[in-house]
Coordinates of C-alpha atoms in Angstrom, one line a residue:
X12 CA 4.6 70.3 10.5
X13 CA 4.3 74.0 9.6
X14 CA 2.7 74.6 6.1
X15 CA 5.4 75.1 3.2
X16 CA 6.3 78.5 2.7
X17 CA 4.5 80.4 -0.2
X18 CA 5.6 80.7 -3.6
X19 CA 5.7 84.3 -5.0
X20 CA 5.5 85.4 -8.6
X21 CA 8.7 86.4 -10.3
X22 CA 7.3 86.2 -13.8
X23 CA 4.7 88.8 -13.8
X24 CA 2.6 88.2 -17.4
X25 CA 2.8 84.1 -17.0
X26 CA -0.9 84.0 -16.8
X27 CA -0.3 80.0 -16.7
X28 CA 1.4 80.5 -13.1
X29 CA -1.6 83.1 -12.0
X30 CA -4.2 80.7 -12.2
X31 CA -2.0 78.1 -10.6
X32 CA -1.4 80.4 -7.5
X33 CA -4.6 81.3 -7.6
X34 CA -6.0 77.9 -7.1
X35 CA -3.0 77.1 -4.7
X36 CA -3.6 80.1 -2.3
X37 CA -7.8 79.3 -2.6
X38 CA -6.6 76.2 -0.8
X39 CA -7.1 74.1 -3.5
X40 CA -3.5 72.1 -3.8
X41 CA -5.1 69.3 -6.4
X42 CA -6.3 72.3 -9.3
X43 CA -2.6 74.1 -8.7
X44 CA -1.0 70.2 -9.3
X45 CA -3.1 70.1 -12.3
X46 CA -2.6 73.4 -13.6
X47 CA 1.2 73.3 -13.3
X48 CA 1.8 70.0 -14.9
X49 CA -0.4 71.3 -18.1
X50 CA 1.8 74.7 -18.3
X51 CA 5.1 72.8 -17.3
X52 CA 4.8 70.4 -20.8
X53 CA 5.3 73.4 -22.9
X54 CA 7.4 75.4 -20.8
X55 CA 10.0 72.7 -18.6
X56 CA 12.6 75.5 -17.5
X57 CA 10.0 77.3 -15.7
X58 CA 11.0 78.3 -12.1
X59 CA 8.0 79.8 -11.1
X60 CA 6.2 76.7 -12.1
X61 CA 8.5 74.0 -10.9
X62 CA 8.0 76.0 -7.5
X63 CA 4.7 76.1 -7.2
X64 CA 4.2 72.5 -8.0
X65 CA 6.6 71.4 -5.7
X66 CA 5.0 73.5 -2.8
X67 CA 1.6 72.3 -4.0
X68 CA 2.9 69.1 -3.7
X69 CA 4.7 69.5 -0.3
X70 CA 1.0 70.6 1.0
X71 CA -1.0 67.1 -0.3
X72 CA 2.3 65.3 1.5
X73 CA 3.4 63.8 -2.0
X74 CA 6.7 64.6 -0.5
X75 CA 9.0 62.2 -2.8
X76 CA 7.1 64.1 -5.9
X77 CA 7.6 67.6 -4.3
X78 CA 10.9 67.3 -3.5
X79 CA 12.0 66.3 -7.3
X80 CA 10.0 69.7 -8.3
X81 CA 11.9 71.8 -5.7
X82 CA 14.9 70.3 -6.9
X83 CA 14.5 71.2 -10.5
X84 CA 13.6 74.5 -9.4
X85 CA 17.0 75.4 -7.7
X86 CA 18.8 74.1 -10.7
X87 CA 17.1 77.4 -12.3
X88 CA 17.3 79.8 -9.4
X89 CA 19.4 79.2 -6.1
X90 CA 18.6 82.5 -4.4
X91 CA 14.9 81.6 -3.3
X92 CA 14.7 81.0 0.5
X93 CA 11.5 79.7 0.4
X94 CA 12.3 77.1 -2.0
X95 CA 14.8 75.8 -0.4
X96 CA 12.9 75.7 3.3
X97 CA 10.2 73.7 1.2
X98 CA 13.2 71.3 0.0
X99 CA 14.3 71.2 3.8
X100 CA 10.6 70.1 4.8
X101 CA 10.7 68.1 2.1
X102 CA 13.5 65.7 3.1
X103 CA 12.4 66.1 6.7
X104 CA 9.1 63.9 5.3
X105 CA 11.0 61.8 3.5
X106 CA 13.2 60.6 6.6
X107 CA 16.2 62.6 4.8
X108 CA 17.7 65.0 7.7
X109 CA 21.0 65.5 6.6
X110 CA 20.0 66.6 3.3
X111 CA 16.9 68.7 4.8
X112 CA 19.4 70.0 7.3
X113 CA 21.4 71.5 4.3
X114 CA 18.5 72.7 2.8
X115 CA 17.6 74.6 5.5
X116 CA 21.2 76.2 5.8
X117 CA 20.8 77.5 2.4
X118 CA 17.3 79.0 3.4
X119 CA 19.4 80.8 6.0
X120 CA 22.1 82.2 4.2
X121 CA 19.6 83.9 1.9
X122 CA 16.8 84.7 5.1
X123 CA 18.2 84.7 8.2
X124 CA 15.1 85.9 9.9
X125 CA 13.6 83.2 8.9
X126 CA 11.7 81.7 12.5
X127 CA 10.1 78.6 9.8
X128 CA 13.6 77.9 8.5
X129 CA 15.3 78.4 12.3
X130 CA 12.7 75.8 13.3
X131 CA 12.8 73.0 10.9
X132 CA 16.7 73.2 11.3
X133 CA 16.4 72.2 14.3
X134 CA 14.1 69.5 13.7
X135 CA 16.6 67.9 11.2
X136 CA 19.3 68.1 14.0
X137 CA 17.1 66.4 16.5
X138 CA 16.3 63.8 14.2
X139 CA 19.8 63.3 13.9
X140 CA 20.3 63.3 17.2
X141 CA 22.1 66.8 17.9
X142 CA 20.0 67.9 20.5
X143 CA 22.2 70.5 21.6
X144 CA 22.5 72.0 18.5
X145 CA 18.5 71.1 17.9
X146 CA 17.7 73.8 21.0
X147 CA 19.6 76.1 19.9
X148 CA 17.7 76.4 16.7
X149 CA 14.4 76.0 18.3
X150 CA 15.8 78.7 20.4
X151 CA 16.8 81.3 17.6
X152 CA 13.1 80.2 15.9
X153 CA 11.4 81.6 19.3
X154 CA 13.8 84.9 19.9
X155 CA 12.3 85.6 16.7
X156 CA 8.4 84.2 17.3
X157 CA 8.0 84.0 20.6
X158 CA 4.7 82.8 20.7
X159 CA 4.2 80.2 18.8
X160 CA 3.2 77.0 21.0
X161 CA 4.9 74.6 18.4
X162 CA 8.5 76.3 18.9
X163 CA 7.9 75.6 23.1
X164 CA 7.2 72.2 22.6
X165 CA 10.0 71.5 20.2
X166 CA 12.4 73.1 23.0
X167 CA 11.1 71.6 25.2
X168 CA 11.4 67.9 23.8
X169 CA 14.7 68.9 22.9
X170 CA 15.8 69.9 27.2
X171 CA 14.2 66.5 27.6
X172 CA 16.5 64.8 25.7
X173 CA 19.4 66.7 27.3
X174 CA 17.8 65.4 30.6
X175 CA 17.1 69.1 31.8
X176 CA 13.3 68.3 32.8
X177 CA 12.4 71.4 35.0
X178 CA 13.6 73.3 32.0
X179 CA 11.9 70.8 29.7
X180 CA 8.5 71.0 32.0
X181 CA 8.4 75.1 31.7
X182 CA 8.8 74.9 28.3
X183 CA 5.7 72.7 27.9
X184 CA 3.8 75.2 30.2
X185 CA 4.4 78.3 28.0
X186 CA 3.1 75.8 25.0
X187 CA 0.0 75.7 26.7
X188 CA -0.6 79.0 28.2
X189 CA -0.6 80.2 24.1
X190 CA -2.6 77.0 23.3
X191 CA -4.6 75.2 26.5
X192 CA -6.2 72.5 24.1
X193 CA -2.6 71.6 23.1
X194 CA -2.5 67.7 23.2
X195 CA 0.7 67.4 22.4
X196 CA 1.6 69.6 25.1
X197 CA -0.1 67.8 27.8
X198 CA 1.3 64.2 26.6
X199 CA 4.9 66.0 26.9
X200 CA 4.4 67.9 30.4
X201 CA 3.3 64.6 31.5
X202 CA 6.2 63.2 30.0
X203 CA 8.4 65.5 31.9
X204 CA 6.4 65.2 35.0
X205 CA 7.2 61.0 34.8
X206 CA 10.6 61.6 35.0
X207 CA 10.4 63.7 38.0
X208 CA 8.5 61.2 39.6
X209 CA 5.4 63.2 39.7
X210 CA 3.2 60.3 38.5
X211 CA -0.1 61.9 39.8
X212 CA 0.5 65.2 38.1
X213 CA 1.7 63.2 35.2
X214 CA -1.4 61.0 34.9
X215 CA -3.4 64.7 34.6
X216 CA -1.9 65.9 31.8
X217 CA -2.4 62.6 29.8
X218 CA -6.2 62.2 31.0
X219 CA -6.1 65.8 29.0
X220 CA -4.4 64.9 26.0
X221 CA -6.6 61.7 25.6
X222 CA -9.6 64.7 26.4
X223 CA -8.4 66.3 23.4
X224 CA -7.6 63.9 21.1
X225 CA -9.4 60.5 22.2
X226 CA -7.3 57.6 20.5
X227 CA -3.5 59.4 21.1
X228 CA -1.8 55.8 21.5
X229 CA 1.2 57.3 22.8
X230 CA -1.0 59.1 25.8
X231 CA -2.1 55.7 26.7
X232 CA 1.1 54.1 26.3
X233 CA 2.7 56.8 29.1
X234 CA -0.3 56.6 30.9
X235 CA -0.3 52.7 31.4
X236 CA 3.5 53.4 32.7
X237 CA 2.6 56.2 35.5
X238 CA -0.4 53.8 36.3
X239 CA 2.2 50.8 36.9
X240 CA 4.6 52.9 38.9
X241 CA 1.6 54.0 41.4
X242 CA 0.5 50.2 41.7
X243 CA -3.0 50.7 40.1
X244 CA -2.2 47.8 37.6
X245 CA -6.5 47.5 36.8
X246 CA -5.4 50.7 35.4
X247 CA -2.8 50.2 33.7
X248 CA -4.0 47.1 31.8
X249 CA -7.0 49.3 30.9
X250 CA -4.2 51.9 28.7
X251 CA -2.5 48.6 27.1
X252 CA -5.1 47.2 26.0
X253 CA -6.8 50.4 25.0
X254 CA -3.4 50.9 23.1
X255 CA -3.6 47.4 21.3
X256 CA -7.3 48.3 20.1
X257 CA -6.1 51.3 18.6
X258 CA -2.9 49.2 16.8
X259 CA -3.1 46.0 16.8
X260 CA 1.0 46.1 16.3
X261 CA 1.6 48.1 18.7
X262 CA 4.8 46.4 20.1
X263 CA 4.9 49.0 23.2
X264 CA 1.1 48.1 23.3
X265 CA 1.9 44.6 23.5
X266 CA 5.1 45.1 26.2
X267 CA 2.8 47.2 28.5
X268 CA -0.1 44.7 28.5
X269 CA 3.2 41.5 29.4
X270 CA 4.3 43.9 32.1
X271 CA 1.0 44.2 34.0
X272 CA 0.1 40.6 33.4
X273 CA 3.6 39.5 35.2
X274 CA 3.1 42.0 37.9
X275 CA -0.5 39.9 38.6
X276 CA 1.6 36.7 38.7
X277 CA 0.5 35.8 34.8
X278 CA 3.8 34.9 33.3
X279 CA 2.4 32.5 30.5
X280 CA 0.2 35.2 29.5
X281 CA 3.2 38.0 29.9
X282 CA 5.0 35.7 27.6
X283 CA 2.4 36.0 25.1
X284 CA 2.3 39.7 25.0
X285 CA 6.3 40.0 24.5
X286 CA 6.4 37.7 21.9
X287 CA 3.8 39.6 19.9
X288 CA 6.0 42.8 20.9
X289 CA 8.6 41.2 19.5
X290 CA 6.9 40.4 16.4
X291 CA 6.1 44.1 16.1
X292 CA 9.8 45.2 16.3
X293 CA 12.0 42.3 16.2
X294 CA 14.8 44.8 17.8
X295 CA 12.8 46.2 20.8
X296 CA 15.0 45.4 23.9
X297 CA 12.5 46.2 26.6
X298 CA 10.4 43.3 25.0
X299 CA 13.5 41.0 25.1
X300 CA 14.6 41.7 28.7
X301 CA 10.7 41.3 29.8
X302 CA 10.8 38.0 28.2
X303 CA 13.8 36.6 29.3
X304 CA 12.1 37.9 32.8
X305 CA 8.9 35.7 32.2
X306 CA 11.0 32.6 31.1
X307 CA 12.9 32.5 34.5
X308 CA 10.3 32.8 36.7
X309 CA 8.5 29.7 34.4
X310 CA 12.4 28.0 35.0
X311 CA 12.5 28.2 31.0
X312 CA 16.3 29.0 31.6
X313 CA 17.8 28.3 28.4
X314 CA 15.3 30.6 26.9
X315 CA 15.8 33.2 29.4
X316 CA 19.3 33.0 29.0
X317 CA 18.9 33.5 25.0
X318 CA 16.5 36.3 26.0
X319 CA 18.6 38.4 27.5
X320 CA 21.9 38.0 24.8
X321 CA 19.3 39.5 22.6
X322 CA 19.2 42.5 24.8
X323 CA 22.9 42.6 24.7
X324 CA 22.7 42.3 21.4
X325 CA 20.4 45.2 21.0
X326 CA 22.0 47.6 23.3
X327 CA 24.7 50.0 22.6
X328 CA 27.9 49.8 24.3

């Protein structure tokens, strides 16, 4: 997440808000907290204030408590973009996008220049699953940044969820010629490359990400996959069971590890691992089509049968 957008002084003798903003841009988001809250008890209409502890907030992710402040500060004063991008970011946090998603509108109204505001828009429409819409935005956010590694990769995730993974797979490489050490980066070229079915070139770029950022669960978790598909299932159990040390409940963890063990012949074991899945994330229908698999080839047919309704269950349309 980009850092919240900076608050600027409107009130130029509030020696209350100076010290605040001095604290806040010393880096020191707890004293700016403190600070405001003390001058905010005598003085409850104050914009400047509300908005600096809001953005304080926003930086020590106490997003719930940050976006009340916001709030109450664009109840007093509606034409501050920044405020409203911090709202936007905000919600975003909070799992909120249609709300962040209008904040953000309002940010661009009043700044349409705005590459932050441009950016986070089109978070919000990805969470919501406007991926069209989503690249556009990320789109607008690099036409007016162009090199900033964070705005590739968010395109790029966004042309692989419009299933345009050349596009998606360039994307990621301009991410990393601005940032080589990006991890998130590599884990999303390799992405890219695994739907290509380039599962050696794949298996690279998460090797680097792991590099980078030992522990990335979700580098292990697409690793383990390129593994299966090249047959190097020692491998592959290796990257779910790395994955399970990392989380314990890791319900993809826990479906990788069932998939190896039933391609070794293991299916009481397999079994094992998708009921734990399952007990991760009750609605994961990977986990119930792998078990219903297990419980056929064990002649459990009843079971398998039950299984797979669950997937029906699960699956849209």
């Amino acid at each position: 997440m980009k850092p919240p957008s900076a608050p600027t002084k409107t009130v130029v003798h509030d020696h209350a808000f100076t010290r605040a903003l001095m604290a806040y841009q010393a880096g020191n988001s707890h004293e700016a907290v403190g600070l405001c809250r003390h001058a905010l008890a005598s003085d409850r209409d104050n914009f400047d204030l509300l908005n600096l502890l809001g953005t304080a907030l926003l930086q020590l992710n106490d997003c719930a408590a940050a976006a009340t402040s916001l709030e109450q500060a664009i109840a007093r004063r509606r034409d501050r973009a920044p405020s409203w991008s911090n709202l936007g970011a905000a919600y975003l946090a909070l799992n909120q996008p249609a709300k962040a998603l209008e904040a953000f509108e309002h940010a661009l109204v009043l700044a349409a220049g705005d590459d932050i505001s441009h950016y986070n828009r089109g978070r919000a429409l990805r969470e919501l699953g406007r991926h069209a819409e989503s690249l556009q935005s990320f789109e607008r956010a690099l036409a007016l940044n162009p090199r900033d590694a964070e705005f590739h990769l968010s395109r790029g995730s966004a042309l692989i969820a419009l299933e345009q993974r050349e596009a998606a797979l360039e994307a990621f490489t301009q991410a990393l010629a601005l940032q080589p050490n990006y991890a998130e980066a590599h884990l999303n070229s390799g992405i890219a490359l695994c739907a290509m079915g380039n599962w050696l070139a794949a298996i690279n770029h998460f090797d680097k990400a792991l590099e980078l950022r030992p522990g990335y669960i979700e580098a292990h978790h697409q690793r383990c996959v390129a593994n299966l598909e090249l047959g190097h299932l020692g491998l592959a159990l290796q990257d779910s069971e790395c994955a399970i040390r990392i989380d314990a409940n890791s319900a993809i963890g826990h479906n990788n590890r069932g998939v190896v063990l039933e391609r070794y012949g293991r299916c009481k074991e397999a079994l094992i691992e998708y009921t734990h899945a399952l007990n991760a994330n009750p609605d994961f229908p990977q986990a119930h089509f792998n078990r219903g698999t297990s419980l056929k080839y064990l002649n459990r047919l009843d079971e398998a049968l039950a299984a797979f309704a669950c997937v029906l269950m699960r699956t849209p349309g």
